[in-house]
PDB file of C-alpha atoms in Angstrom:
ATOM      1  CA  UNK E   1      23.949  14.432 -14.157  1.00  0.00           C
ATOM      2  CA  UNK E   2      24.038  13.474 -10.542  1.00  0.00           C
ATOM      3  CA  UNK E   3      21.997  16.659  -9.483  1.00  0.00           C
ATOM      4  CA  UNK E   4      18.855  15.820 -11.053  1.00  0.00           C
ATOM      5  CA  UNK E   5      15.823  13.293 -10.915  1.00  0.00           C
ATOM      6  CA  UNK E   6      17.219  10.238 -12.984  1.00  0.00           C
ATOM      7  CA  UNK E   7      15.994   6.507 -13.159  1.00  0.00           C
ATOM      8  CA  UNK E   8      17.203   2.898 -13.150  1.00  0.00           C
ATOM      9  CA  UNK E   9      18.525   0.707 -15.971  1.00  0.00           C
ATOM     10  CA  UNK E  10      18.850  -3.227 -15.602  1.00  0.00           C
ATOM     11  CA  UNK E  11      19.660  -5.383 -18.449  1.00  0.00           C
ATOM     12  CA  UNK E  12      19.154  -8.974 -18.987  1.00  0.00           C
ATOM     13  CA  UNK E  13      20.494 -11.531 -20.990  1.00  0.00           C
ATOM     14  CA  UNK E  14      19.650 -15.419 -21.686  1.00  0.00           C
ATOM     15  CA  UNK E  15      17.765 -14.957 -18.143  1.00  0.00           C
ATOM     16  CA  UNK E  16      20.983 -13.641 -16.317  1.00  0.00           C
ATOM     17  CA  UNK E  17      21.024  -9.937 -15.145  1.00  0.00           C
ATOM     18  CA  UNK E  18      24.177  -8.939 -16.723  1.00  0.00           C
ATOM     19  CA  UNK E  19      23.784  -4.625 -15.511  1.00  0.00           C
ATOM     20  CA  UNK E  20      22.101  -2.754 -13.335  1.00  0.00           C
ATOM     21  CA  UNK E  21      22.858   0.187 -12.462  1.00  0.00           C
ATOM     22  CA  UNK E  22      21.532   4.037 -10.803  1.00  0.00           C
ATOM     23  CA  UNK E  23      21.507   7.187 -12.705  1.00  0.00           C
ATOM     24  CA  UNK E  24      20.897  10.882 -10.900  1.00  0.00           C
ATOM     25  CA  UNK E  25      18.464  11.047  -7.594  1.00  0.00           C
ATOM     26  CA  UNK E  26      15.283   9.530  -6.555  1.00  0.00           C
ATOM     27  CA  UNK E  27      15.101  12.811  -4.628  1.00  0.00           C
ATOM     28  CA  UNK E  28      16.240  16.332  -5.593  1.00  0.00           C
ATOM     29  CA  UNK E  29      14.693  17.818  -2.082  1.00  0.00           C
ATOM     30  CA  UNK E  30      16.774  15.428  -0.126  1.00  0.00           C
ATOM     31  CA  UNK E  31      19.911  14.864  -2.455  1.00  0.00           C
ATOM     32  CA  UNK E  32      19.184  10.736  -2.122  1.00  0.00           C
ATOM     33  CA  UNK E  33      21.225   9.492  -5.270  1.00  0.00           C
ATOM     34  CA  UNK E  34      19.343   6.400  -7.462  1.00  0.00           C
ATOM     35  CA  UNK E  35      20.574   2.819  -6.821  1.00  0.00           C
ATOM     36  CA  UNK E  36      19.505  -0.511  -8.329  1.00  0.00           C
ATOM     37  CA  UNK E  37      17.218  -1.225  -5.939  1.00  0.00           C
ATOM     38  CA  UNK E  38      15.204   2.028  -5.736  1.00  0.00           C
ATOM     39  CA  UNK E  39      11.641   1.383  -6.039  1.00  0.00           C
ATOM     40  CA  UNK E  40      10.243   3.359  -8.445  1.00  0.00           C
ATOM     41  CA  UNK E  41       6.282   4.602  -8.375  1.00  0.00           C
ATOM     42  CA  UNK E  42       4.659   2.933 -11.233  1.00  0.00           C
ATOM     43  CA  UNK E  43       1.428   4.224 -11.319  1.00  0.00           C
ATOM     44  CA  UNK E  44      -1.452   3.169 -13.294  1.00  0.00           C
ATOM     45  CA  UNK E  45       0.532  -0.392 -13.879  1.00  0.00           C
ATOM     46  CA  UNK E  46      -0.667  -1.374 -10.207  1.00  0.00           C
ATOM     47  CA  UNK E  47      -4.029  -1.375 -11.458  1.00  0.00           C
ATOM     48  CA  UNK E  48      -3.432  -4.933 -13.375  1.00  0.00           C
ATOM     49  CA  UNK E  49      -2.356  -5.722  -9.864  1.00  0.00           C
ATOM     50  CA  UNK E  50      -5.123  -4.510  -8.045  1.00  0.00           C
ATOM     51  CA  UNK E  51      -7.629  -7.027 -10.425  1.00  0.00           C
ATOM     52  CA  UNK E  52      -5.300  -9.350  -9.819  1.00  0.00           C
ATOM     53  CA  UNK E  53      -5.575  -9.369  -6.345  1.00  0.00           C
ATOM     54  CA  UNK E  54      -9.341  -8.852  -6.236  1.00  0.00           C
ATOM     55  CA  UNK E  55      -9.758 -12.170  -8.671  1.00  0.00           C
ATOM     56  CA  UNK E  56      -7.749 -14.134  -7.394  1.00  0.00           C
ATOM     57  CA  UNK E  57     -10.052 -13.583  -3.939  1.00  0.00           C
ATOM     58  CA  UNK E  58     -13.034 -14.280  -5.959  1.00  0.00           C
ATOM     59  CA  UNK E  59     -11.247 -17.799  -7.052  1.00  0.00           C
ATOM     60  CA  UNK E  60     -10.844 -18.246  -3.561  1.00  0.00           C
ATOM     61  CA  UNK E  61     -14.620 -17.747  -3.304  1.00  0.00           C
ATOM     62  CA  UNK E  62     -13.845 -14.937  -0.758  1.00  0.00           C
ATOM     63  CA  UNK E  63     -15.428 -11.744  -3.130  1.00  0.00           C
ATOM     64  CA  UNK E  64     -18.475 -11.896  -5.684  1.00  0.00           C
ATOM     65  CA  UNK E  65     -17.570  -9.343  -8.708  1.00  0.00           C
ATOM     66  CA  UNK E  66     -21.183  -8.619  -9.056  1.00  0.00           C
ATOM     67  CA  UNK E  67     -22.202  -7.550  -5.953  1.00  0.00           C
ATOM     68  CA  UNK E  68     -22.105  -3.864  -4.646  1.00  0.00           C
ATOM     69  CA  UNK E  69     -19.070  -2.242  -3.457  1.00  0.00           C
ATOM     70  CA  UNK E  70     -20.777  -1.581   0.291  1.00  0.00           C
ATOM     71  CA  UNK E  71     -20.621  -5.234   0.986  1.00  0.00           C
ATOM     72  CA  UNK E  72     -17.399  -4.314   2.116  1.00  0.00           C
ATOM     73  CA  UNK E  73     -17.123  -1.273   2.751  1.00  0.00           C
ATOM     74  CA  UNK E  74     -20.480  -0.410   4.503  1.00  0.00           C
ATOM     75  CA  UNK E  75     -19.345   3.574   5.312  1.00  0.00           C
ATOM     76  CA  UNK E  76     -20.143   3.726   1.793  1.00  0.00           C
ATOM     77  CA  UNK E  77     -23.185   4.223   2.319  1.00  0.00           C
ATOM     78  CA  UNK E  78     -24.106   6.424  -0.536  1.00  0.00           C
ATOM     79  CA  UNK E  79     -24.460   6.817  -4.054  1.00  0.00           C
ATOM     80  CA  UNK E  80     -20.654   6.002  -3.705  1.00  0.00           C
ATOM     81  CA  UNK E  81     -21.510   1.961  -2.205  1.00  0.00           C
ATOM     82  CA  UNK E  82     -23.684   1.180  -5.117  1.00  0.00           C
ATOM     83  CA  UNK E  83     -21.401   0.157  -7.765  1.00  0.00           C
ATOM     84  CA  UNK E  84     -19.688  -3.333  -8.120  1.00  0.00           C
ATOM     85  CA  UNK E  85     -16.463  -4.517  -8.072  1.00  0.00           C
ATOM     86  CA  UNK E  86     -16.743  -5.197 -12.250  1.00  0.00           C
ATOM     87  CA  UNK E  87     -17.746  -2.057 -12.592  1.00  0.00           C
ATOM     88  CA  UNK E  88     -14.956  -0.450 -10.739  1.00  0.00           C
ATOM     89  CA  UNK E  89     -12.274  -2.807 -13.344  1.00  0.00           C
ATOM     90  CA  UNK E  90     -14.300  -1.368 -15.855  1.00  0.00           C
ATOM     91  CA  UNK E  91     -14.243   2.023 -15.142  1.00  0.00           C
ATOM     92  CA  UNK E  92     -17.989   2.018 -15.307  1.00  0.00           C
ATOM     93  CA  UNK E  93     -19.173   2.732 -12.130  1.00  0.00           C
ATOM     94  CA  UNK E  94     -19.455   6.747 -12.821  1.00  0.00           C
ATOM     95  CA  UNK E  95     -18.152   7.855  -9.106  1.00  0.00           C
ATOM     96  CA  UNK E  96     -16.136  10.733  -9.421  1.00  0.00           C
ATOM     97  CA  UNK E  97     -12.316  10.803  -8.350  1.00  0.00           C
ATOM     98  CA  UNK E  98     -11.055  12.126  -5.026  1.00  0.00           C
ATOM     99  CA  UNK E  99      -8.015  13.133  -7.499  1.00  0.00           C
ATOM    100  CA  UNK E 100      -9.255  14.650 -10.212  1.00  0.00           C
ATOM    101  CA  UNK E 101     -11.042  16.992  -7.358  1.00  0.00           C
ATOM    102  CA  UNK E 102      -7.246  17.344  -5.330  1.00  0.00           C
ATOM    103  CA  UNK E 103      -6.029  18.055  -9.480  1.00  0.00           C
ATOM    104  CA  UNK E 104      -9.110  21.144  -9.756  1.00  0.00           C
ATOM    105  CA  UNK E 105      -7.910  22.485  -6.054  1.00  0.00           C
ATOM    106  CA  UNK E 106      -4.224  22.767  -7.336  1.00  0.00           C
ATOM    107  CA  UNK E 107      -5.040  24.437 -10.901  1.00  0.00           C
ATOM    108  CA  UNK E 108      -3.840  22.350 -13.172  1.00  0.00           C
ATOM    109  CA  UNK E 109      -0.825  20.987 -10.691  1.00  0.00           C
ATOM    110  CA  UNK E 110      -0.168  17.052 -10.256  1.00  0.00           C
ATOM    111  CA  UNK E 111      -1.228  16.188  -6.852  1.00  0.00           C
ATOM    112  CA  UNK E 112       0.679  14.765  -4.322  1.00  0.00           C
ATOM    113  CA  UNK E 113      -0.067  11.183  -2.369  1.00  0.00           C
ATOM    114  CA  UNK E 114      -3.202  11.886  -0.863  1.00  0.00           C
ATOM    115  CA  UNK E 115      -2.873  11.209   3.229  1.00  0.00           C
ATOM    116  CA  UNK E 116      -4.327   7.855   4.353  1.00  0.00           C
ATOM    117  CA  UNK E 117      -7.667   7.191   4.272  1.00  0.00           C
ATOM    118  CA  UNK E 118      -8.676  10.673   2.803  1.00  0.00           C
ATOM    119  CA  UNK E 119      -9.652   9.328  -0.690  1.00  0.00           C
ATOM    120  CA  UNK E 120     -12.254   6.787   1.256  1.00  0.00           C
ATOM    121  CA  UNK E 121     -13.543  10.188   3.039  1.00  0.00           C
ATOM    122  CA  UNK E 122     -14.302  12.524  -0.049  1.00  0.00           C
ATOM    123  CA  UNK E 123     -15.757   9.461  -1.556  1.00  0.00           C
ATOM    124  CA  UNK E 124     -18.306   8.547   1.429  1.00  0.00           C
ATOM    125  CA  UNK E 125     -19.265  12.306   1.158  1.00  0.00           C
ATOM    126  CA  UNK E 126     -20.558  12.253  -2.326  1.00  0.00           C
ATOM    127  CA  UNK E 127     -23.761  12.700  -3.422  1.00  0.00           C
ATOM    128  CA  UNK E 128     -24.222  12.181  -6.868  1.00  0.00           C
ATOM    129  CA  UNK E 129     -22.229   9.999  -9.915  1.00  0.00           C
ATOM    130  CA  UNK E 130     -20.995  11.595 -13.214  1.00  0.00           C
ATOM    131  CA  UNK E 131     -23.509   9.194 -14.911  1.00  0.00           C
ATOM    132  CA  UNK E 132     -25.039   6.179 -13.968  1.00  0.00           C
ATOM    133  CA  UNK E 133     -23.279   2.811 -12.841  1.00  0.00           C
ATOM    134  CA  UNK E 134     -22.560   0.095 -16.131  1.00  0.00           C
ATOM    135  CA  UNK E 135     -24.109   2.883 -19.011  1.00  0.00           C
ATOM    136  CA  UNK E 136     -20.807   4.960 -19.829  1.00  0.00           C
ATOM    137  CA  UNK E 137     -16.840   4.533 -19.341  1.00  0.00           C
ATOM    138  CA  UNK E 138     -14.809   6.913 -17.141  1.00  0.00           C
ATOM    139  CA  UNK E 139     -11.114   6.239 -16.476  1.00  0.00           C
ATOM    140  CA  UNK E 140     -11.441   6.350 -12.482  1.00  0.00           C
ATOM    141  CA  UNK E 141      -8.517   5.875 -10.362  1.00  0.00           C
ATOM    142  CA  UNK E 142     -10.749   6.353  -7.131  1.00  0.00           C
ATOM    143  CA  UNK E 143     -12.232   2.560  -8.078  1.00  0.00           C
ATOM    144  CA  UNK E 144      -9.398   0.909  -8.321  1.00  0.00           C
ATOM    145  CA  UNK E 145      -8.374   2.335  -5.065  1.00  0.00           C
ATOM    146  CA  UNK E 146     -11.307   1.063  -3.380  1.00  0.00           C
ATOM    147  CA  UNK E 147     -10.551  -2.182  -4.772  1.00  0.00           C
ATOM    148  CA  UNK E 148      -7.381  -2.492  -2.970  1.00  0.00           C
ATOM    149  CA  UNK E 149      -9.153  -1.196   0.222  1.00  0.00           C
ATOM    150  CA  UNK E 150     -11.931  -4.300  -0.307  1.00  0.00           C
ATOM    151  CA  UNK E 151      -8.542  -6.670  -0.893  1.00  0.00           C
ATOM    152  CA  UNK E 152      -7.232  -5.001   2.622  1.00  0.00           C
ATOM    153  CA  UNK E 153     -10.330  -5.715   4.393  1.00  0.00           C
ATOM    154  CA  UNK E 154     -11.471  -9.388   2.860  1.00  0.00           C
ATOM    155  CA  UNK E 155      -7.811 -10.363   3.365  1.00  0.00           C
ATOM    156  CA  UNK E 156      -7.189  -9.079   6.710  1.00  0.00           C
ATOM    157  CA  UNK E 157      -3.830  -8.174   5.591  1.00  0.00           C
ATOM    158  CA  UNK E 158      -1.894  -5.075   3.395  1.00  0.00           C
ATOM    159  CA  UNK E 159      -2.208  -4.546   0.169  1.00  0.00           C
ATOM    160  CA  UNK E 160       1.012  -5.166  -0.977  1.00  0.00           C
ATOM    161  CA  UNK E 161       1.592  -7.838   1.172  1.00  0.00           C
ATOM    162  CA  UNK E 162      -1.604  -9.702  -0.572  1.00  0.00           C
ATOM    163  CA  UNK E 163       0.399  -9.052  -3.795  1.00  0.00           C
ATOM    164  CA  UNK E 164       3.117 -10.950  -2.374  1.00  0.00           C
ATOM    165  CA  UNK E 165       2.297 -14.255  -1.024  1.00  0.00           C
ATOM    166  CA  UNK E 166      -0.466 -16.806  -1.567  1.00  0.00           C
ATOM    167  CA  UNK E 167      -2.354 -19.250   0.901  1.00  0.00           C
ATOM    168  CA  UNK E 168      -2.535 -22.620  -0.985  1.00  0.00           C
ATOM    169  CA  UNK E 169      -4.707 -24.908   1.182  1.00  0.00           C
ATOM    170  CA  UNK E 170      -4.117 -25.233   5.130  1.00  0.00           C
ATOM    171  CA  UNK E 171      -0.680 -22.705   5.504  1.00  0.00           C
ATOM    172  CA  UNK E 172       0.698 -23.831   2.363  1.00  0.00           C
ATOM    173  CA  UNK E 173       2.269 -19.546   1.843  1.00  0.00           C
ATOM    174  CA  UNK E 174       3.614 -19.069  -1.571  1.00  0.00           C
ATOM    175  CA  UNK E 175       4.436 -15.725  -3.766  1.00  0.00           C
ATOM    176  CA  UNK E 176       1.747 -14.713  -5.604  1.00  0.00           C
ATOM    177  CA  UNK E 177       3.086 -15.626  -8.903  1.00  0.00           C
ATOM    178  CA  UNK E 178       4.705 -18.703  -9.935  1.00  0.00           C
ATOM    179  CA  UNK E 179       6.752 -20.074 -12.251  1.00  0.00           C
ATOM    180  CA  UNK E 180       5.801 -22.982 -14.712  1.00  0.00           C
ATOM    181  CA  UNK E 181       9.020 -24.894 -16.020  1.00  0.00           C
ATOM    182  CA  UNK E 182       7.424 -26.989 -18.790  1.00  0.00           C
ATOM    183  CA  UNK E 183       8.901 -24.793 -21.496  1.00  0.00           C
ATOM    184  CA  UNK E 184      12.625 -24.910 -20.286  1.00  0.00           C
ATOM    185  CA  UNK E 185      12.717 -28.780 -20.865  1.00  0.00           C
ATOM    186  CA  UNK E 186      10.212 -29.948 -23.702  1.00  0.00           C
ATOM    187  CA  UNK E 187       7.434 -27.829 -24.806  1.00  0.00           C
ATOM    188  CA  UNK E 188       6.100 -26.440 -28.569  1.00  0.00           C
ATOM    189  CA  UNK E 189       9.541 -25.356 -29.224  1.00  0.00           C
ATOM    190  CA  UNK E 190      13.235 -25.809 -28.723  1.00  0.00           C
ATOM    191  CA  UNK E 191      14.228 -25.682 -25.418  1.00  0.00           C
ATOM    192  CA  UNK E 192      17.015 -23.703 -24.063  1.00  0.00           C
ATOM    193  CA  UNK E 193      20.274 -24.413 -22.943  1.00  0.00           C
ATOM    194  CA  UNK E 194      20.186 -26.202 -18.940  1.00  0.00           C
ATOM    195  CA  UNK E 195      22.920 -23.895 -17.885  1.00  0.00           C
ATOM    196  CA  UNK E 196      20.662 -20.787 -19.079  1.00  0.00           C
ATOM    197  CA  UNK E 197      17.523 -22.373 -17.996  1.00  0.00           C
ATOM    198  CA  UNK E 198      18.901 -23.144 -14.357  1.00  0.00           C
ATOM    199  CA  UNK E 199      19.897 -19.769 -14.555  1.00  0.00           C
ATOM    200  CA  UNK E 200      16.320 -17.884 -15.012  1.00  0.00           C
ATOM    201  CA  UNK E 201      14.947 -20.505 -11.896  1.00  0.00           C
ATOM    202  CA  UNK E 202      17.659 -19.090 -10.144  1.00  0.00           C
ATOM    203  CA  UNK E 203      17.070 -15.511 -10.831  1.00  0.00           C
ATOM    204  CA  UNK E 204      13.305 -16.608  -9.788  1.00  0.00           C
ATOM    205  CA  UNK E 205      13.956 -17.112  -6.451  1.00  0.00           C
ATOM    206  CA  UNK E 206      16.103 -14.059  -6.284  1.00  0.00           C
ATOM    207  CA  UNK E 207      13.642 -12.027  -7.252  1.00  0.00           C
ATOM    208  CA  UNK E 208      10.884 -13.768  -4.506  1.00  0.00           C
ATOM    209  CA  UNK E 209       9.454 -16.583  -6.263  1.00  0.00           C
ATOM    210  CA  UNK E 210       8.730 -19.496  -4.214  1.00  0.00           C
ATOM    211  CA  UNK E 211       6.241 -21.544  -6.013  1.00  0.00           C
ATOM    212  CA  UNK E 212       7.187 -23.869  -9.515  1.00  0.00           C
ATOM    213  CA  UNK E 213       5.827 -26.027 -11.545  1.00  0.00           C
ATOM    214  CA  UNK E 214       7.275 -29.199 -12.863  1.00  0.00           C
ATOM    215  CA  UNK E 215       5.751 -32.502 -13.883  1.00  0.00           C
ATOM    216  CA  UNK E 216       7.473 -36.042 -14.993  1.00  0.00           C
ATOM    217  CA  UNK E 217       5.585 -35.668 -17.893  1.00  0.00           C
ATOM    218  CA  UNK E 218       8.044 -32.834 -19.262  1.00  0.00           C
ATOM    219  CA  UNK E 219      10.925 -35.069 -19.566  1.00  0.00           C
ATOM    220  CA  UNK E 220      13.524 -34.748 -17.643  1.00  0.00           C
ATOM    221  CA  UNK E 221      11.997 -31.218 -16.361  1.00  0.00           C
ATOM    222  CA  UNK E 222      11.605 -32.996 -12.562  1.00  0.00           C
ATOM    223  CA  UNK E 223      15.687 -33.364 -12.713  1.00  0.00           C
ATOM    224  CA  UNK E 224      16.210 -29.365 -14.415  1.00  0.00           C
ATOM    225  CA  UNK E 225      14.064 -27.735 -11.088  1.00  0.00           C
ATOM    226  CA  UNK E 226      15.701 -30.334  -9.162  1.00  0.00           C
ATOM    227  CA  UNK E 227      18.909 -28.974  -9.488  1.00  0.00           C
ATOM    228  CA  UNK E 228      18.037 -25.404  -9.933  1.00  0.00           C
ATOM    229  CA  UNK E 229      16.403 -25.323  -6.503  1.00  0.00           C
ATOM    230  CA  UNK E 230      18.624 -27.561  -4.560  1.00  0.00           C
ATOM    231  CA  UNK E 231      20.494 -24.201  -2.680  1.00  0.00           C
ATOM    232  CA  UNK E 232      16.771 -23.574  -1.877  1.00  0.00           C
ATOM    233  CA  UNK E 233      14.558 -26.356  -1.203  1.00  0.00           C
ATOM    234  CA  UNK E 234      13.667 -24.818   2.685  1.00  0.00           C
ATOM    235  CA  UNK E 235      12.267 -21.846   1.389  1.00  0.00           C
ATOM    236  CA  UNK E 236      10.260 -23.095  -1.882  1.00  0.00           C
ATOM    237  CA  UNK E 237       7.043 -25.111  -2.918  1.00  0.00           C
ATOM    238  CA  UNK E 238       7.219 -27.567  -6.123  1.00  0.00           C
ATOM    239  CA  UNK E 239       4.594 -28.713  -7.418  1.00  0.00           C
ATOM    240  CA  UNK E 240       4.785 -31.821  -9.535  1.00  0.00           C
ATOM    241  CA  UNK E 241       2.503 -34.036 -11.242  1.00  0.00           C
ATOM    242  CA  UNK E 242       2.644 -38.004 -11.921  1.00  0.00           C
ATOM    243  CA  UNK E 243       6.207 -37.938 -10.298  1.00  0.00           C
ATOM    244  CA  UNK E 244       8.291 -37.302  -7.141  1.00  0.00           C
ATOM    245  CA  UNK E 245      11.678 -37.380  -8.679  1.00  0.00           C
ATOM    246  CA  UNK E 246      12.972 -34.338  -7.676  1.00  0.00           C
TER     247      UNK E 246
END
């Protein structure tokens, strides 16, 4: 039906993206029809994300897990600063949830995207926990927003830019997430077909990956990336070990 809320389908196969396609609308109150590149909210998934981004500052030796959660945010000053930022991925920190209170106020009803910066108000206003920090488990979505508001403020920059790029070394930018090509030349198993395998590094980059692995050691794995990033080589990092054969 093309007058109701509908979704998005892609299909892949051997690594090549073979259908994608929009069904019905990504918005009944404005009539905007699905297409295959309309973002859909994936809620709780961003919270793998969200430690993600938080470890991956710790690595960078720019966040402590263990310390409290005012270090950053020092308008926290509360019961609501005292927890850590393992406790928060744990759901242990026993703060109660700006949601579950917007959830009460609706009766029963699914609340809408709090505005900006609201959450971070109702939370600096509280003046008591459900139960104290590290003893029980609560699933909390107010801590894992926090955590992206620590990421925003140790960063400097937006969340979901954060989740996008990395800094490796002195303005060396890549995407957050690599790829590692070991596997598509030699590895524990059979390899897959070049033409397939150039394909996936291909569909990589299309998809914003600019950093990949490759190593002499793997074969002839320097030659595979090689060619699979040749369209691309001014907007991609390789990384290679032992050899510069690419």
């Amino acid at each position: 039906r093309s007058d109701a809320p509908g979704l998005v389908i892609g299909v892949s196969l051997k690594g090549q993206r073979i259908y994608r396609r929009g069904f019905g609308l990504s918005s009944i109150e404005h009539g905007t029809a699905n297409t295959p590149s309309t973002r859909m909210r994936i809620g709780s998934t961003s919270k793998h994300f969200a430690c993600l981004a938080v470890l991956l500052l710790v690595e960078d030796g720019k966040l402590d897990l263990n310390l409290p959660l005012r270090t950053w945010l020092p308008e926290l000053d509360g019961v609501a600063g005292e927890p850590t930022l393992r406790e928060l991925m744990h759901h242990s920190s026993g703060l109660r949830d700006p949601y579950d209170l917007a959830w009460l106020l609706l009766c029963g009803g699914y609340p809408a995207l709090l505005p900006q910066g609201l959450a971070l108000e109702l939370t600096r206003r509280f003046t008591s926990s459900n139960f104290a920090r590290g003893e029980r488990m609560i699933y909390c979505n107010n801590g894992y927003h926090l955590m992206s508001l620590v990421v925003e403020r140790v960063s400097g920059e937006p969340f979901g830019t954060v989740l996008n790029k990395r800094i490796l070394g002195e303005n060396l930018e890549v995407s957050a997430i690599g790829l590692g090509c070991m596997g598509m030349s030699r590895g524990f198993g059979p390899s897959g077909a070049k033409a397939d395998m150039i394909a996936v590094i291909r569909d990589a980059v299309e998809r914003g990956v600019t950093f990949f692995d490759t190593a002499e050691a793997y074969g002839d794995n320097e030659e595979l990336v090689g060619e699979a990033l040749a369209p691309f080589t001014e907007q991609v990092v390789i990384a290679t070990k032992f050899g510069f054969e690419i």
